[in-house]
Amino acid sequence: MDDDTSDFGSFYEADNEDETNTIINMSYKVLVPVKRVIDYAVKIRVRPDKTGVETANVKMSVNPFDEIAVEEAIRMKEAGFASEVVAVSLGPKTVQETIRNSIAMGADKGIHIETGTADLQPLGVAKVLKKLAETEKPNLIILGKQAIDDDANQTAQMLAGLLNWPQATFASKIEVDKANNSVKVTREIDGGLETLSMKMPAIISCDLRLNEPRYAKLQNIMKSKKAELKVQTPQDLGVDISNKIKTISVEEPAKRSGGIKVDSVDQIVQNLKKHALI
Amino acid sequence: MLLNRITKSNFININKSCLKNYFCSVSSGSSTTTSTTTTTTTANLLKVKRDDRFSYLNKDDISVFKKIMNDESGVITDADDLVGYNHDWMNKYHGNSQLVLRPKSTEQVSQILKYCNERRLAVVPQGGNTGLVGGSVPVHDEIVLSLQSMNKIHEFDSVTGVLTCDAGCILESLEQYLEPRGFTVPLDLGAKGSCQIGGNAATNAGGIRLLRYGSMHANVMGVEAVLADGTIVDCLSTLRKDNTGYDLKQLFIGSEGTLGVITKLAILTPAKPTSVHVALLSCDSFDEVKKLLIEAKKQLGDILSAFEFMDRSCIDVVLEHQPQAREPFDSKFKFYVLLEVSGFNEQHDNEKLNSYLEDVISRKMVADGTFASDSKSIAEFWKLRETITESLGKAGAVYKYDLSLPMDQFYNIVEVMKERLAGKNNSMVCGFGHVGDGNLHLNISTPKQKYNKEFLGLIEPFVYEFTSKHNGSISAEHGIGAMKTEQLHHSKTNSAIQLMRSIKQTMDPNGILNPYKVLPN
């Protein structure tokens, strides 16, 4: 396919037997990873020790792009393409709320990978998802293009590399071709729109214009609270999520200094000269 | 020199478009058209003659003011610059003031009023000019006394939460000051980007948080005001409890600028909630709305921060005129309730709200619903409620009424008006508002039509008489202003109005403060 993911492909061999099995298998399963992030409207404050951003007592929500991914998966189910939608999230117990939100929207099952307070990085997440792909055997993995906390935009691509599956990122339209076991994805790129076709299993990352997520119905929200989630740890899956990257410090950008008021054009010129601007 | 060229009219126009997007509470009274300019003055619209007692402004007066003000920019006489001060944000009320003064201190306000009192020059105190009843603009040629240059925050006590500031501080700027300190202004309304706290106090502004924090009467701890004769009355106490003599600040609060000019305020501010959740519910009868309200008070009591309602017509109007809005549920329902809880413990609030929702679902009080904790969805739910006014305005002429009614008659007036106006002028009757406070915004829209006097005759005085019969208020939160002076008697007895007149006479014997407003002629 078009995207070259050989950088990672050389480290991890794809299991070709899986591909054959998927074509014979008629039930389409969609795996949707969702991330719990700081709500976009919150005014971010850096911790005094500069190790990161303040998250205590701060409003958290589902990553907007991930919500779009969940919505797309559910629409596939409603259109008759997918038979099962599984939502998965990594993090402490609190991420279960995010998984339940996805179930309230229409996902069938939820998996919580308990990682406690571990600092998760895209590569670690991708490794866990690779293992889940091997056990859950989805036909499609749909992710949000990036998380609004780190803006990394890496997990989908790394996962594709690890699994050696085709990928289409920044999807603004997805069309499933069940007969040919393939999916046509229109993606937003700098030059305009690019349309790719790829055989499943495949990985898609979603962009803003793909869809507008539905409001979960009250009854479904209530039901989702009682839904049983499958809880596992990275150790259970035999995956090492330790970080290869160390954060040295996190700082706020330099504050804008206030302007000064002047009384005449001459003063403007004077000040501009003083600050070596003219 | 450069600064003077940025005219006030440009500034007001920007504010107007901001307001059109964010304004939540609705105006009341006779009518509003969507045309942007009209040459009808308030005087002609309301048939109010100029009071002979008042003198006409002359050149000597302007020299005196210039001396008091000490700063050229504080004295505005240029015709272009006067425009914005002379009309209200709905562009409905137009006055003919020849002079705007923008004092920078209480002392200047005092000197201005002392002089005006001696010269018998009428004055209109003006804050953010966001009122809906024509109370903040001149009717004839009254001098506009703008508080906009008095906008300093003086003090904040983080233990008591009392904030002391000038009357000209814009509500939103106070919120921005308080937010990093963990506090919030106890009132919230759509006009927050333009309205000033002094005006909020003078009009006893309501808004969407009144349910939780109470009115300005409850939250203002102290007031510094200037009387008509220039006397500075310093009641700027920051104390929570002070029972020493008559509580004079309460006279100024809600007086709409007719008893004195508020120059400083001390407000009690609550801690800013850290966890907010909003539920959007639907039901098929108003009885269910009432039941939801009762249960909300019982089960969510301490964390309940807003309870608004809107009927189906409102949703239809919003969907028609707001491109971003979408049908919240799969089916259409007769009533929608927007319920907000805010607190300081996310888990605790979540659990409480969940129990409430489980309860009302099991007791079949809700037809459908959804709830959200993320800002994006919360903002979308609020937009459904807050863009009703703007959408109605886009549709055509709107006849707006801001009423307080007892709960058993609350929605009846909407049904009664629907029947009364059935088939006439293609009209649509909408009901929405702060049902948690017993405050209904009754809006009658005549899509694609202009204001029509005959149609108005079918509505007034019927609506006021209905309200009066059920001991309701003909102006729940918007005040009387210039618009409803002749309707005051529907909600206040003659003896009450007489007492108001005596108080006015005592405090402003020459009647120079905001004449033609509040009290009927």
PDB file of N, CA, C and O in Angstrom, chain B residues 138-179:
ATOM      1  N   PRO B 138     -30.875  58.140  27.251  1.00  0.00           N
ATOM      2  CA  PRO B 138     -31.718  59.326  27.439  1.00  0.00           C
ATOM      3  C   PRO B 138     -33.035  59.186  26.671  1.00  0.00           C
ATOM      4  O   PRO B 138     -33.094  58.514  25.648  1.00  0.00           O
ATOM      5  N   VAL B 139     -34.071  59.832  27.218  1.00  0.00           N
ATOM      6  CA  VAL B 139     -35.343  59.892  26.498  1.00  0.00           C
ATOM      7  C   VAL B 139     -35.358  61.161  25.659  1.00  0.00           C
ATOM      8  O   VAL B 139     -35.755  61.146  24.500  1.00  0.00           O
ATOM      9  N   HIS B 140     -34.902  62.254  26.295  1.00  0.00           N
ATOM     10  CA  HIS B 140     -34.759  63.512  25.562  1.00  0.00           C
ATOM     11  C   HIS B 140     -33.288  63.888  25.498  1.00  0.00           C
ATOM     12  O   HIS B 140     -32.502  63.143  24.924  1.00  0.00           O
ATOM     13  N   ASP B 141     -32.921  65.029  26.123  1.00  0.00           N
ATOM     14  CA  ASP B 141     -31.539  65.488  26.003  1.00  0.00           C
ATOM     15  C   ASP B 141     -30.781  65.381  27.319  1.00  0.00           C
ATOM     16  O   ASP B 141     -29.888  66.186  27.601  1.00  0.00           O
ATOM     17  N   GLU B 142     -31.146  64.425  28.150  1.00  0.00           N
ATOM     18  CA  GLU B 142     -30.453  64.254  29.430  1.00  0.00           C
ATOM     19  C   GLU B 142     -28.968  64.014  29.190  1.00  0.00           C
ATOM     20  O   GLU B 142     -28.601  63.371  28.201  1.00  0.00           O
ATOM     21  N   ILE B 143     -28.123  64.494  30.101  1.00  0.00           N
ATOM     22  CA  ILE B 143     -26.683  64.275  29.994  1.00  0.00           C
ATOM     23  C   ILE B 143     -26.394  62.821  30.365  1.00  0.00           C
ATOM     24  O   ILE B 143     -26.922  62.320  31.360  1.00  0.00           O
ATOM     25  N   VAL B 144     -25.565  62.156  29.569  1.00  0.00           N
ATOM     26  CA  VAL B 144     -25.212  60.782  29.902  1.00  0.00           C
ATOM     27  C   VAL B 144     -23.995  60.787  30.819  1.00  0.00           C
ATOM     28  O   VAL B 144     -22.950  61.343  30.479  1.00  0.00           O
ATOM     29  N   LEU B 145     -24.141  60.191  31.986  1.00  0.00           N
ATOM     30  CA  LEU B 145     -23.034  60.098  32.939  1.00  0.00           C
ATOM     31  C   LEU B 145     -22.533  58.656  32.875  1.00  0.00           C
ATOM     32  O   LEU B 145     -23.106  57.761  33.480  1.00  0.00           O
ATOM     33  N   SER B 146     -21.454  58.449  32.093  1.00  0.00           N
ATOM     34  CA  SER B 146     -20.969  57.083  31.895  1.00  0.00           C
ATOM     35  C   SER B 146     -19.960  56.704  32.968  1.00  0.00           C
ATOM     36  O   SER B 146     -19.030  57.448  33.257  1.00  0.00           O
ATOM     37  N   LEU B 147     -20.104  55.498  33.512  1.00  0.00           N
ATOM     38  CA  LEU B 147     -19.193  55.023  34.562  1.00  0.00           C
ATOM     39  C   LEU B 147     -18.013  54.237  33.974  1.00  0.00           C
ATOM     40  O   LEU B 147     -17.212  53.673  34.716  1.00  0.00           O
ATOM     41  N   GLN B 148     -17.913  54.210  32.643  1.00  0.00           N
ATOM     42  CA  GLN B 148     -16.947  53.295  32.030  1.00  0.00           C
ATOM     43  C   GLN B 148     -15.495  53.569  32.371  1.00  0.00           C
ATOM     44  O   GLN B 148     -14.665  52.666  32.290  1.00  0.00           O
ATOM     45  N   SER B 149     -15.163  54.814  32.744  1.00  0.00           N
ATOM     46  CA  SER B 149     -13.766  55.100  33.066  1.00  0.00           C
ATOM     47  C   SER B 149     -13.423  54.791  34.514  1.00  0.00           C
ATOM     48  O   SER B 149     -12.271  54.895  34.930  1.00  0.00           O
ATOM     49  N   MET B 150     -14.430  54.422  35.298  1.00  0.00           N
ATOM     50  CA  MET B 150     -14.166  54.071  36.694  1.00  0.00           C
ATOM     51  C   MET B 150     -14.189  52.556  36.782  1.00  0.00           C
ATOM     52  O   MET B 150     -15.226  51.958  37.060  1.00  0.00           O
ATOM     53  N   ASN B 151     -13.041  51.930  36.477  1.00  0.00           N
ATOM     54  CA  ASN B 151     -13.036  50.477  36.352  1.00  0.00           C
ATOM     55  C   ASN B 151     -11.912  49.792  37.102  1.00  0.00           C
ATOM     56  O   ASN B 151     -11.380  48.785  36.657  1.00  0.00           O
ATOM     57  N   LYS B 152     -11.554  50.318  38.267  1.00  0.00           N
ATOM     58  CA  LYS B 152     -10.468  49.689  39.015  1.00  0.00           C
ATOM     59  C   LYS B 152     -10.992  48.693  40.048  1.00  0.00           C
ATOM     60  O   LYS B 152     -12.041  48.892  40.655  1.00  0.00           O
ATOM     61  N   ILE B 153     -10.201  47.646  40.236  1.00  0.00           N
ATOM     62  CA  ILE B 153     -10.497  46.713  41.320  1.00  0.00           C
ATOM     63  C   ILE B 153      -9.658  47.172  42.493  1.00  0.00           C
ATOM     64  O   ILE B 153      -8.447  47.375  42.358  1.00  0.00           O
ATOM     65  N   HIS B 154     -10.287  47.367  43.655  1.00  0.00           N
ATOM     66  CA  HIS B 154      -9.546  47.937  44.775  1.00  0.00           C
ATOM     67  C   HIS B 154      -8.956  46.910  45.710  1.00  0.00           C
ATOM     68  O   HIS B 154      -7.825  47.015  46.131  1.00  0.00           O
ATOM     69  N   GLU B 155      -9.793  45.918  46.063  1.00  0.00           N
ATOM     70  CA  GLU B 155      -9.347  45.011  47.106  1.00  0.00           C
ATOM     71  C   GLU B 155     -10.040  43.677  46.976  1.00  0.00           C
ATOM     72  O   GLU B 155     -11.184  43.618  46.519  1.00  0.00           O
ATOM     73  N   PHE B 156      -9.354  42.610  47.395  1.00  0.00           N
ATOM     74  CA  PHE B 156     -10.021  41.312  47.450  1.00  0.00           C
ATOM     75  C   PHE B 156      -9.567  40.578  48.703  1.00  0.00           C
ATOM     76  O   PHE B 156      -8.379  40.409  48.941  1.00  0.00           O
ATOM     77  N   ASP B 157     -10.535  40.145  49.492  1.00  0.00           N
ATOM     78  CA  ASP B 157     -10.222  39.417  50.711  1.00  0.00           C
ATOM     79  C   ASP B 157     -10.446  37.934  50.451  1.00  0.00           C
ATOM     80  O   ASP B 157     -11.585  37.502  50.261  1.00  0.00           O
ATOM     81  N   SER B 158      -9.367  37.158  50.406  1.00  0.00           N
ATOM     82  CA  SER B 158      -9.513  35.749  50.038  1.00  0.00           C
ATOM     83  C   SER B 158     -10.126  34.896  51.141  1.00  0.00           C
ATOM     84  O   SER B 158     -10.475  33.752  50.906  1.00  0.00           O
ATOM     85  N   VAL B 159     -10.256  35.447  52.327  1.00  0.00           N
ATOM     86  CA  VAL B 159     -10.906  34.677  53.399  1.00  0.00           C
ATOM     87  C   VAL B 159     -12.419  34.856  53.324  1.00  0.00           C
ATOM     88  O   VAL B 159     -13.176  33.892  53.330  1.00  0.00           O
ATOM     89  N   THR B 160     -12.866  36.105  53.234  1.00  0.00           N
ATOM     90  CA  THR B 160     -14.312  36.357  53.166  1.00  0.00           C
ATOM     91  C   THR B 160     -14.839  36.262  51.740  1.00  0.00           C
ATOM     92  O   THR B 160     -16.024  36.046  51.532  1.00  0.00           O
ATOM     93  N   GLY B 161     -13.966  36.439  50.756  1.00  0.00           N
ATOM     94  CA  GLY B 161     -14.405  36.416  49.362  1.00  0.00           C
ATOM     95  C   GLY B 161     -15.025  37.729  48.917  1.00  0.00           C
ATOM     96  O   GLY B 161     -15.657  37.815  47.873  1.00  0.00           O
ATOM     97  N   VAL B 162     -14.844  38.780  49.709  1.00  0.00           N
ATOM     98  CA  VAL B 162     -15.444  40.063  49.346  1.00  0.00           C
ATOM     99  C   VAL B 162     -14.510  40.848  48.417  1.00  0.00           C
ATOM    100  O   VAL B 162     -13.346  41.059  48.720  1.00  0.00           O
ATOM    101  N   LEU B 163     -15.060  41.241  47.296  1.00  0.00           N
ATOM    102  CA  LEU B 163     -14.320  41.991  46.286  1.00  0.00           C
ATOM    103  C   LEU B 163     -14.800  43.435  46.290  1.00  0.00           C
ATOM    104  O   LEU B 163     -15.996  43.689  46.212  1.00  0.00           O
ATOM    105  N   THR B 164     -13.886  44.386  46.383  1.00  0.00           N
ATOM    106  CA  THR B 164     -14.261  45.808  46.349  1.00  0.00           C
ATOM    107  C   THR B 164     -13.761  46.398  45.039  1.00  0.00           C
ATOM    108  O   THR B 164     -12.577  46.286  44.714  1.00  0.00           O
ATOM    109  N   CYS B 165     -14.667  47.026  44.294  1.00  0.00           N
ATOM    110  CA  CYS B 165     -14.265  47.556  42.990  1.00  0.00           C
ATOM    111  C   CYS B 165     -15.125  48.745  42.589  1.00  0.00           C
ATOM    112  O   CYS B 165     -16.138  49.040  43.218  1.00  0.00           O
ATOM    113  N   ASP B 166     -14.706  49.391  41.510  1.00  0.00           N
ATOM    114  CA  ASP B 166     -15.461  50.513  40.964  1.00  0.00           C
ATOM    115  C   ASP B 166     -16.705  49.997  40.238  1.00  0.00           C
ATOM    116  O   ASP B 166     -16.722  48.875  39.732  1.00  0.00           O
ATOM    117  N   ALA B 167     -17.703  50.871  40.126  1.00  0.00           N
ATOM    118  CA  ALA B 167     -18.958  50.485  39.486  1.00  0.00           C
ATOM    119  C   ALA B 167     -18.802  50.201  37.993  1.00  0.00           C
ATOM    120  O   ALA B 167     -19.592  49.472  37.407  1.00  0.00           O
ATOM    121  N   GLY B 168     -17.760  50.778  37.379  1.00  0.00           N
ATOM    122  CA  GLY B 168     -17.612  50.615  35.936  1.00  0.00           C
ATOM    123  C   GLY B 168     -16.866  49.358  35.509  1.00  0.00           C
ATOM    124  O   GLY B 168     -16.593  49.177  34.322  1.00  0.00           O
ATOM    125  N   CYS B 169     -16.541  48.476  36.453  1.00  0.00           N
ATOM    126  CA  CYS B 169     -15.839  47.246  36.094  1.00  0.00           C
ATOM    127  C   CYS B 169     -16.759  46.341  35.295  1.00  0.00           C
ATOM    128  O   CYS B 169     -17.885  46.084  35.691  1.00  0.00           O
ATOM    129  N   ILE B 170     -16.238  45.832  34.165  1.00  0.00           N
ATOM    130  CA  ILE B 170     -17.030  44.933  33.342  1.00  0.00           C
ATOM    131  C   ILE B 170     -17.083  43.554  34.007  1.00  0.00           C
ATOM    132  O   ILE B 170     -16.071  43.059  34.517  1.00  0.00           O
ATOM    133  N   LEU B 171     -18.254  42.966  33.997  1.00  0.00           N
ATOM    134  CA  LEU B 171     -18.484  41.691  34.685  1.00  0.00           C
ATOM    135  C   LEU B 171     -17.447  40.643  34.319  1.00  0.00           C
ATOM    136  O   LEU B 171     -16.876  39.976  35.178  1.00  0.00           O
ATOM    137  N   GLU B 172     -17.174  40.516  33.040  1.00  0.00           N
ATOM    138  CA  GLU B 172     -16.224  39.493  32.591  1.00  0.00           C
ATOM    139  C   GLU B 172     -14.825  39.744  33.136  1.00  0.00           C
ATOM    140  O   GLU B 172     -14.097  38.814  33.462  1.00  0.00           O
ATOM    141  N   SER B 173     -14.420  41.024  33.244  1.00  0.00           N
ATOM    142  CA  SER B 173     -13.078  41.312  33.759  1.00  0.00           C
ATOM    143  C   SER B 173     -12.990  40.958  35.236  1.00  0.00           C
ATOM    144  O   SER B 173     -11.942  40.536  35.716  1.00  0.00           O
ATOM    145  N   LEU B 174     -14.103  41.092  35.962  1.00  0.00           N
ATOM    146  CA  LEU B 174     -14.109  40.689  37.365  1.00  0.00           C
ATOM    147  C   LEU B 174     -13.951  39.169  37.453  1.00  0.00           C
ATOM    148  O   LEU B 174     -13.223  38.652  38.295  1.00  0.00           O
ATOM    149  N   GLU B 175     -14.633  38.467  36.546  1.00  0.00           N
ATOM    150  CA  GLU B 175     -14.544  37.008  36.522  1.00  0.00           C
ATOM    151  C   GLU B 175     -13.104  36.586  36.233  1.00  0.00           C
ATOM    152  O   GLU B 175     -12.575  35.680  36.874  1.00  0.00           O
ATOM    153  N   GLN B 176     -12.456  37.268  35.288  1.00  0.00           N
ATOM    154  CA  GLN B 176     -11.072  36.946  34.941  1.00  0.00           C
ATOM    155  C   GLN B 176     -10.130  37.230  36.094  1.00  0.00           C
ATOM    156  O   GLN B 176      -9.129  36.546  36.274  1.00  0.00           O
ATOM    157  N   TYR B 177     -10.448  38.231  36.911  1.00  0.00           N
ATOM    158  CA  TYR B 177      -9.624  38.546  38.080  1.00  0.00           C
ATOM    159  C   TYR B 177      -9.788  37.469  39.137  1.00  0.00           C
ATOM    160  O   TYR B 177      -8.839  37.035  39.771  1.00  0.00           O
ATOM    161  N   LEU B 178     -11.046  37.030  39.320  1.00  0.00           N
ATOM    162  CA  LEU B 178     -11.345  36.091  40.400  1.00  0.00           C
ATOM    163  C   LEU B 178     -10.943  34.655  40.093  1.00  0.00           C
ATOM    164  O   LEU B 178     -10.582  33.898  40.988  1.00  0.00           O
ATOM    165  N   GLU B 179     -11.033  34.274  38.820  1.00  0.00           N
ATOM    166  CA  GLU B 179     -10.844  32.864  38.455  1.00  0.00           C
ATOM    167  C   GLU B 179      -9.529  32.278  38.928  1.00  0.00           C
ATOM    168  O   GLU B 179      -9.521  31.219  39.564  1.00  0.00           O
TER     169      GLU B 179
END
